[in-house]
Coordinates of C-alpha atoms in Angstrom, one line a residue:
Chain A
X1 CA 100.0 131.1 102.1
X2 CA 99.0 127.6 101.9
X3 CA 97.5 125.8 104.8
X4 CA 96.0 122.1 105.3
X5 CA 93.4 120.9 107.8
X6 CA 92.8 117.5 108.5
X7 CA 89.1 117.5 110.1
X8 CA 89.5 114.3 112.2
X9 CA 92.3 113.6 115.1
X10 CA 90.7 110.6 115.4
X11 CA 89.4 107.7 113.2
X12 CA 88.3 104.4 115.1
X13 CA 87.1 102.1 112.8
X14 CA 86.3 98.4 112.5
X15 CA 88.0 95.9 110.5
X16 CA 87.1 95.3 106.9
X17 CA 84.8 98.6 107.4
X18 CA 85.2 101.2 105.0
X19 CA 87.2 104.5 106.5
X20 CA 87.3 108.2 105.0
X21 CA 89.9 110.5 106.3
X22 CA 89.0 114.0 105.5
X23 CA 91.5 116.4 104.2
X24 CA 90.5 120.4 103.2
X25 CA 93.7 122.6 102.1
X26 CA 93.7 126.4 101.0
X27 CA 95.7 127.9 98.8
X28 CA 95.6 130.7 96.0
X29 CA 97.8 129.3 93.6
X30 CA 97.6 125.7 92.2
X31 CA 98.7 122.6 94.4
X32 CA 99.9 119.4 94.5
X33 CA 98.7 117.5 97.2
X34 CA 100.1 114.2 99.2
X35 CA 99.0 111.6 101.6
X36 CA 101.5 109.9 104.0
X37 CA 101.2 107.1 106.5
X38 CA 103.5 106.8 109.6
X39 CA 103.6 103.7 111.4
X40 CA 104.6 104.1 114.9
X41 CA 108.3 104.9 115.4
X42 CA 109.2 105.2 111.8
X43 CA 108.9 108.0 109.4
X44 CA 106.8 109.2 106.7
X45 CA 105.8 106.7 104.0
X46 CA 104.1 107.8 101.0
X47 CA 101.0 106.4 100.0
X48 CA 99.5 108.6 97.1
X49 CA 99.9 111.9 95.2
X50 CA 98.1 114.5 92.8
X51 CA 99.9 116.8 90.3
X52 CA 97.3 116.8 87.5
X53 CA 95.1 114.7 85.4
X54 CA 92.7 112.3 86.7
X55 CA 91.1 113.6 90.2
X56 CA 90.9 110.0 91.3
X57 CA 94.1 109.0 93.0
X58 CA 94.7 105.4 93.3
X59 CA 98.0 104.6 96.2
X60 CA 99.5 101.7 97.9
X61 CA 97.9 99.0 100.4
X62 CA 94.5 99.2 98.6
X63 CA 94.3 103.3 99.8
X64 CA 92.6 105.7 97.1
X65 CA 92.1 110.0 97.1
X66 CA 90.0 112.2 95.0
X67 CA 90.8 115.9 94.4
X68 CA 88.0 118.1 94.7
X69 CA 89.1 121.3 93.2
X70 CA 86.0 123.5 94.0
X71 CA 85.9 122.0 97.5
X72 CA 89.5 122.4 98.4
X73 CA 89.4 118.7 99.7
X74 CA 91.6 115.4 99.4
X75 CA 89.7 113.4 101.4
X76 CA 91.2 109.6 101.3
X77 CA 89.5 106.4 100.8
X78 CA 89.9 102.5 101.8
X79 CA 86.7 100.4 101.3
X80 CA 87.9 97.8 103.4
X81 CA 90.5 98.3 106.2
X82 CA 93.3 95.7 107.8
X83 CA 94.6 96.2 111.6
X84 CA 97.4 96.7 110.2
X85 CA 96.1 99.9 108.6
X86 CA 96.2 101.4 112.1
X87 CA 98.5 104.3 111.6
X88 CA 98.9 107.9 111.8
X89 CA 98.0 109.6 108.6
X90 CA 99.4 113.0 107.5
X91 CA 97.8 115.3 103.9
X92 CA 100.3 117.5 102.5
X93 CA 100.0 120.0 99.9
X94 CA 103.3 122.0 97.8
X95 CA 103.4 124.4 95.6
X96 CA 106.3 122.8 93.3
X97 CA 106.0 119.8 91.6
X98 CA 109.5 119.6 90.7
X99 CA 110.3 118.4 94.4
X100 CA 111.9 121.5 95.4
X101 CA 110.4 123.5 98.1
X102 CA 108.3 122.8 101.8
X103 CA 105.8 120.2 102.1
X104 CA 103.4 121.8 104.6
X105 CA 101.3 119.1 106.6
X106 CA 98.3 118.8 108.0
X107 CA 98.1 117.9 111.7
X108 CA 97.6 114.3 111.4
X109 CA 94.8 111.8 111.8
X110 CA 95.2 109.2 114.2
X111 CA 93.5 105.7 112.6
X112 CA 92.9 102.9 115.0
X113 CA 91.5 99.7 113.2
X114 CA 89.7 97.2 115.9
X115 CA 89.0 93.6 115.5
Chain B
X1 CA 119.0 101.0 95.7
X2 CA 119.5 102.6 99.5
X3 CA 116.7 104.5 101.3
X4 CA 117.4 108.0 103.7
X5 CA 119.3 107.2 106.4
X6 CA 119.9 108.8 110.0
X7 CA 121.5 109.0 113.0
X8 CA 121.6 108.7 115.5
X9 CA 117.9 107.2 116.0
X10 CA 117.8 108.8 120.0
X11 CA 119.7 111.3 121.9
X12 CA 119.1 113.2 125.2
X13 CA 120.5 116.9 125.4
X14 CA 120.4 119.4 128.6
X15 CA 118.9 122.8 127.6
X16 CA 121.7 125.5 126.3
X17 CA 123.8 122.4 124.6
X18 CA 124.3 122.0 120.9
X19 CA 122.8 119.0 118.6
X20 CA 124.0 117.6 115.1
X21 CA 122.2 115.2 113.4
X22 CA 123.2 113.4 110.5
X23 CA 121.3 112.4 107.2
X24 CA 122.7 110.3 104.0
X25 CA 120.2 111.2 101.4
X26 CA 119.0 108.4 99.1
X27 CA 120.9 107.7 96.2
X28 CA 120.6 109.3 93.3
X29 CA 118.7 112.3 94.9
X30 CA 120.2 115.9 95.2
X31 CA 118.0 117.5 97.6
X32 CA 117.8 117.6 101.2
X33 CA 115.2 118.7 103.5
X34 CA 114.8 118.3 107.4
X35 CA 111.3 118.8 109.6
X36 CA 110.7 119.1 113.2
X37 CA 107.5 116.7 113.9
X38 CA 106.5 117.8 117.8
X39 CA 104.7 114.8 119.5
X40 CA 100.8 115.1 118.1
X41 CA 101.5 117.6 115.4
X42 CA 102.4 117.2 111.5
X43 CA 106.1 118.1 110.4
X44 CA 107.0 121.6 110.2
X45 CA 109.5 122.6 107.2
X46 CA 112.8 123.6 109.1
X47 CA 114.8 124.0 105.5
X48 CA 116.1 122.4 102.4
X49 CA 119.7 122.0 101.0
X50 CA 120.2 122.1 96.6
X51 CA 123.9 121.8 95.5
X52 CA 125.0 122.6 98.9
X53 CA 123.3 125.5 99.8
X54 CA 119.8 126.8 101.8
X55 CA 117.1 126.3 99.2
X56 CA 114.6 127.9 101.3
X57 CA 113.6 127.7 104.8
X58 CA 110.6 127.8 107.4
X59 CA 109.8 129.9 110.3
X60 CA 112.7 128.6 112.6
X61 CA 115.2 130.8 114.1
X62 CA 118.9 131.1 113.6
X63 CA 119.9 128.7 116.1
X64 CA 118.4 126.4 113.5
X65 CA 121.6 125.4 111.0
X66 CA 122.5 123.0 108.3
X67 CA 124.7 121.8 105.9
X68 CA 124.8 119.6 102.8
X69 CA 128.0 117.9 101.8
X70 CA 129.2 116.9 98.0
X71 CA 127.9 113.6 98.4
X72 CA 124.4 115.3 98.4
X73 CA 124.5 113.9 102.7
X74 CA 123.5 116.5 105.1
X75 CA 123.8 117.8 108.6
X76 CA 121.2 119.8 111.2
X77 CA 122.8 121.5 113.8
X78 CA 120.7 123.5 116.7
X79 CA 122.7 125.9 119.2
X80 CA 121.2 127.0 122.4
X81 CA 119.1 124.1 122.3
X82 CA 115.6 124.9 124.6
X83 CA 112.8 122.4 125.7
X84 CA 110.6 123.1 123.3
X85 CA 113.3 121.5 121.2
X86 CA 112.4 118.1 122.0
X87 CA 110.8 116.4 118.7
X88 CA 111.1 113.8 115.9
X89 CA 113.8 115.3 113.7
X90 CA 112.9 114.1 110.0
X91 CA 115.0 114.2 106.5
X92 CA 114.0 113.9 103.4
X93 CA 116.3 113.6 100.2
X94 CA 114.3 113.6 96.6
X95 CA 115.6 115.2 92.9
X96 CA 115.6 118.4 91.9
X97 CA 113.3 118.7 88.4
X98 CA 112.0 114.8 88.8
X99 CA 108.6 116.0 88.6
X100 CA 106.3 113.3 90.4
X101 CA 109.3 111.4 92.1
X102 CA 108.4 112.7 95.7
X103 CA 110.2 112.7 98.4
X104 CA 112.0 110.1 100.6
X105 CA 111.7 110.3 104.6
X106 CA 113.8 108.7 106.8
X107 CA 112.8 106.9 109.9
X108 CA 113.9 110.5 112.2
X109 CA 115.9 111.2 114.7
X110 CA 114.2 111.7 118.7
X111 CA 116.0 114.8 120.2
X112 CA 114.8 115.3 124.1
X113 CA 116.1 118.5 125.7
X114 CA 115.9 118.4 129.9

Protein backbone atom coordinates (compact mmCIF):
# COMPACT_ATOMS: atom_id res chain seq x y z
CA UNK A 1 0.00 0.00 0.00
CA UNK A 2 1.10 3.49 -0.75
CA UNK A 3 1.22 6.03 1.95
CA UNK A 4 2.44 9.88 1.95
CA UNK A 5 3.78 11.97 4.85
CA UNK A 6 4.06 15.51 4.82
CA UNK A 7 6.76 16.27 7.66
CA UNK A 8 5.56 19.76 8.53
CA UNK A 9 1.83 20.90 9.71
CA UNK A 10 3.18 24.04 9.85
CA UNK A 11 5.35 26.43 7.73
CA UNK A 12 5.56 30.14 8.92
CA UNK A 13 7.62 31.90 6.72
CA UNK A 14 8.49 35.56 5.80
CA UNK A 15 7.79 37.31 2.73
CA UNK A 16 10.15 37.02 -0.23
CA UNK A 17 11.95 34.22 2.04
CA UNK A 18 12.54 31.05 0.40
CA UNK A 19 10.13 28.09 1.82
CA UNK A 20 10.56 24.14 1.46
CA UNK A 21 7.68 21.92 2.18
CA UNK A 22 8.79 18.51 2.70
CA UNK A 23 7.02 15.57 1.23
CA UNK A 24 8.32 11.60 1.86
CA UNK A 25 5.89 8.86 0.24
CA UNK A 26 6.25 4.97 0.27
CA UNK A 27 5.39 2.75 -2.07
CA UNK A 28 6.57 -0.63 -3.71
CA UNK A 29 5.51 -0.04 -7.09
CA UNK A 30 6.34 3.10 -9.18
CA UNK A 31 4.39 6.51 -8.54
CA UNK A 32 3.35 9.46 -9.81
CA UNK A 33 3.31 12.07 -7.42
CA UNK A 34 1.30 15.59 -7.09
CA UNK A 35 1.33 18.81 -5.26
CA UNK A 36 -1.92 20.80 -4.58
CA UNK A 37 -2.70 24.15 -3.11
CA UNK A 38 -6.09 24.96 -1.30
CA UNK A 39 -6.85 28.39 -0.62
CA UNK A 40 -9.25 28.76 2.20
CA UNK A 41 -12.81 27.70 1.31
CA UNK A 42 -12.14 26.43 -2.11
CA UNK A 43 -10.91 23.14 -3.38
CA UNK A 44 -7.89 21.54 -4.59
CA UNK A 45 -5.86 23.40 -7.17
CA UNK A 46 -3.09 21.84 -8.89
CA UNK A 47 0.16 23.23 -8.85
CA UNK A 48 2.76 20.55 -10.20
CA UNK A 49 3.13 16.88 -11.15
CA UNK A 50 5.73 13.95 -11.84
CA UNK A 51 5.06 10.94 -14.21
CA UNK A 52 8.61 10.45 -15.62
CA UNK A 53 11.53 12.21 -17.07
CA UNK A 54 13.15 15.07 -15.70
CA UNK A 55 13.18 14.88 -11.61
CA UNK A 56 12.95 18.65 -11.56
CA UNK A 57 9.35 19.70 -11.57
CA UNK A 58 8.66 23.19 -12.46
CA UNK A 59 4.44 24.32 -11.49
CA UNK A 60 2.44 27.34 -11.38
CA UNK A 61 2.93 30.75 -9.26
CA UNK A 62 6.75 30.51 -9.47
CA UNK A 63 6.43 26.80 -7.20
CA UNK A 64 8.99 24.10 -8.25
CA UNK A 65 9.41 19.96 -6.89
CA UNK A 66 12.20 17.55 -7.34
CA UNK A 67 11.71 13.74 -7.23
CA UNK A 68 14.13 11.96 -5.18
CA UNK A 69 13.72 8.40 -6.17
CA UNK A 70 16.22 6.79 -3.56
CA UNK A 71 14.87 9.16 -0.89
CA UNK A 72 11.18 8.58 -1.38
CA UNK A 73 10.82 12.53 -1.24
CA UNK A 74 8.95 15.36 -3.24
CA UNK A 75 9.85 18.01 -1.33
CA UNK A 76 8.55 21.45 -2.92
CA UNK A 77 10.34 24.57 -3.57
CA UNK A 78 9.64 28.56 -3.93
CA UNK A 79 12.73 30.75 -3.63
CA UNK A 80 10.73 33.74 -2.96
CA UNK A 81 7.28 33.61 -1.37
CA UNK A 82 4.12 36.27 -1.84
CA UNK A 83 1.29 36.59 1.10
CA UNK A 84 -0.68 35.46 -1.05
CA UNK A 85 1.15 32.13 -1.09
CA UNK A 86 -0.37 31.48 2.31
CA UNK A 87 -2.31 28.32 1.77
CA UNK A 88 -2.76 24.86 2.70
CA UNK A 89 -0.65 22.58 0.70
CA UNK A 90 -1.44 18.91 0.10
CA UNK A 91 1.37 15.91 -1.79
CA UNK A 92 -0.29 13.21 -3.40
CA UNK A 93 1.01 10.14 -4.97
CA UNK A 94 -1.17 7.43 -7.52
CA UNK A 95 -0.36 4.50 -8.90
CA UNK A 96 -2.02 5.20 -12.50
CA UNK A 97 -1.00 7.76 -14.65
CA UNK A 98 -3.86 7.32 -16.86
CA UNK A 99 -6.13 9.36 -14.26
CA UNK A 100 -7.98 6.45 -13.26
CA UNK A 101 -7.76 5.26 -9.74
CA UNK A 102 -7.36 7.13 -5.86
CA UNK A 103 -5.14 9.89 -5.27
CA UNK A 104 -4.01 9.25 -1.64
CA UNK A 105 -2.89 12.57 0.20
CA UNK A 106 -0.75 13.56 2.55
CA UNK A 107 -2.04 15.27 5.62
CA UNK A 108 -1.46 18.82 4.63
CA UNK A 109 0.93 21.55 5.36
CA UNK A 110 -0.38 24.65 6.66
CA UNK A 111 1.88 27.78 5.03
CA UNK A 112 1.48 31.13 6.56
CA UNK A 113 3.45 33.89 4.68
CA UNK A 114 4.04 37.20 7.08
CA UNK A 115 4.87 40.64 6.11
CA UNK B 1 -14.44 25.53 -21.20
CA UNK B 2 -16.44 24.83 -17.66
CA UNK B 3 -14.65 23.73 -14.48
CA UNK B 4 -16.29 20.91 -11.68
CA UNK B 5 -19.16 22.10 -10.32
CA UNK B 6 -21.18 21.44 -6.92
CA UNK B 7 -23.87 21.83 -4.93
CA UNK B 8 -25.00 22.73 -2.87
CA UNK B 9 -21.84 24.65 -1.33
CA UNK B 10 -23.33 24.16 2.67
CA UNK B 11 -25.90 21.93 4.20
CA UNK B 12 -26.70 21.03 7.84
CA UNK B 13 -28.09 17.37 8.52
CA UNK B 14 -29.38 15.70 12.02
CA UNK B 15 -27.65 12.41 12.59
CA UNK B 16 -29.64 9.19 11.03
CA UNK B 17 -30.86 11.48 7.88
CA UNK B 18 -29.77 10.93 4.35
CA UNK B 19 -27.44 13.39 2.17
CA UNK B 20 -27.11 13.75 -1.75
CA UNK B 21 -24.73 15.82 -3.21
CA UNK B 22 -24.42 16.78 -6.66
CA UNK B 23 -21.34 17.13 -9.08
CA UNK B 24 -21.31 18.19 -12.96
CA UNK B 25 -17.89 16.93 -14.00
CA UNK B 26 -15.85 19.21 -16.25
CA UNK B 27 -16.45 19.00 -19.77
CA UNK B 28 -14.93 16.73 -21.77
CA UNK B 29 -13.96 14.50 -18.81
CA UNK B 30 -15.46 10.90 -18.18
CA UNK B 31 -14.45 10.19 -14.81
CA UNK B 32 -15.72 11.03 -11.50
CA UNK B 33 -14.28 10.75 -8.11
CA UNK B 34 -15.56 12.17 -4.71
CA UNK B 35 -13.23 12.62 -1.22
CA UNK B 36 -14.17 13.22 2.25
CA UNK B 37 -11.58 16.02 3.54
CA UNK B 38 -12.20 16.07 7.61
CA UNK B 39 -11.23 19.55 9.03
CA UNK B 40 -7.11 19.32 9.42
CA UNK B 41 -6.73 16.14 7.46
CA UNK B 42 -5.90 15.50 3.57
CA UNK B 43 -8.81 13.96 1.33
CA UNK B 44 -9.58 10.41 1.74
CA UNK B 45 -10.67 8.55 -1.58
CA UNK B 46 -14.41 7.63 -1.00
CA UNK B 47 -14.78 6.18 -4.88
CA UNK B 48 -14.72 6.81 -8.50
CA UNK B 49 -17.41 6.49 -11.26
CA UNK B 50 -16.10 5.31 -15.31
CA UNK B 51 -18.97 4.96 -17.85
CA UNK B 52 -21.32 4.82 -15.06
CA UNK B 53 -20.22 2.44 -12.80
CA UNK B 54 -17.84 2.11 -9.34
CA UNK B 55 -14.34 2.22 -10.70
CA UNK B 56 -12.93 1.38 -7.37
CA UNK B 57 -13.46 2.54 -3.95
CA UNK B 58 -11.75 3.46 -0.50
CA UNK B 59 -12.29 2.21 2.95
CA UNK B 60 -15.83 3.75 3.50
CA UNK B 61 -18.76 1.73 4.36
CA UNK B 62 -21.88 0.97 2.54
CA UNK B 63 -23.86 3.76 3.73
CA UNK B 64 -21.36 5.49 1.38
CA UNK B 65 -23.27 5.51 -2.39
CA UNK B 66 -22.95 7.07 -5.74
CA UNK B 67 -23.98 7.43 -9.05
CA UNK B 68 -22.79 8.75 -12.40
CA UNK B 69 -25.25 9.86 -14.94
CA UNK B 70 -24.80 9.68 -19.02
CA UNK B 71 -23.73 13.13 -19.10
CA UNK B 72 -20.56 11.82 -17.16
CA UNK B 73 -22.43 14.21 -13.83
CA UNK B 74 -22.50 12.39 -10.60
CA UNK B 75 -24.19 12.05 -7.35
CA UNK B 76 -22.92 11.01 -3.50
CA UNK B 77 -25.47 9.77 -1.40
CA UNK B 78 -24.78 8.78 2.55
CA UNK B 79 -27.67 6.96 4.55
CA UNK B 80 -27.63 6.79 8.30
CA UNK B 81 -25.66 9.76 8.26
CA UNK B 82 -23.36 9.99 11.84
CA UNK B 83 -21.21 12.89 13.24
CA UNK B 84 -18.24 11.93 12.25
CA UNK B 85 -19.80 12.66 8.84
CA UNK B 86 -19.32 16.17 8.99
CA UNK B 87 -16.46 17.15 6.32
CA UNK B 88 -15.57 18.96 3.06
CA UNK B 89 -17.20 16.67 0.46
CA UNK B 90 -14.80 17.00 -2.78
CA UNK B 91 -15.32 15.88 -6.62
CA UNK B 92 -13.10 15.49 -9.02
CA UNK B 93 -13.89 14.71 -12.86
CA UNK B 94 -10.61 14.07 -15.25
CA UNK B 95 -10.26 11.51 -18.59
CA UNK B 96 -9.85 8.12 -18.61
CA UNK B 97 -6.37 7.22 -20.69
CA UNK B 98 -5.33 11.20 -20.85
CA UNK B 99 -2.17 10.44 -19.31
CA UNK B 100 -0.76 13.63 -17.57
CA UNK B 101 -4.21 15.60 -17.76
CA UNK B 102 -4.85 15.38 -13.91
CA UNK B 103 -7.60 15.78 -12.25
CA UNK B 104 -10.16 18.65 -11.71
CA UNK B 105 -11.51 19.46 -8.05
CA UNK B 106 -14.28 21.40 -7.39
CA UNK B 107 -14.64 23.97 -4.70
CA UNK B 108 -16.64 20.94 -2.18
CA UNK B 109 -19.46 20.68 -0.56
CA UNK B 110 -19.61 21.35 3.71
CA UNK B 111 -21.90 18.53 5.17
CA UNK B 112 -22.42 19.13 9.21
CA UNK B 113 -24.25 16.37 10.89
CA UNK B 114 -25.76 17.48 14.64
Amino acid sequence: AQSVTQLDSQVPVFEEAPVELRCNYSSSVSVYLFWYVQYPNQGLQLLLKYLSGSTLVKGINGFEAEFNKSQTSFHLRKPSVHISDTAEYFCAVSVSPGNTGKLIFGQGTTLQVKP
Amino acid sequence: ETGVTQSPTHLIKTRGQQVTLRCSSQSGHNTVSWYQQALGQGPQFIFQYYREEENGRGNFPPRFSGLQFPNYSSELNVNALELDDSALYLCASSSAGAVGYGYTFGSGTRLTVV
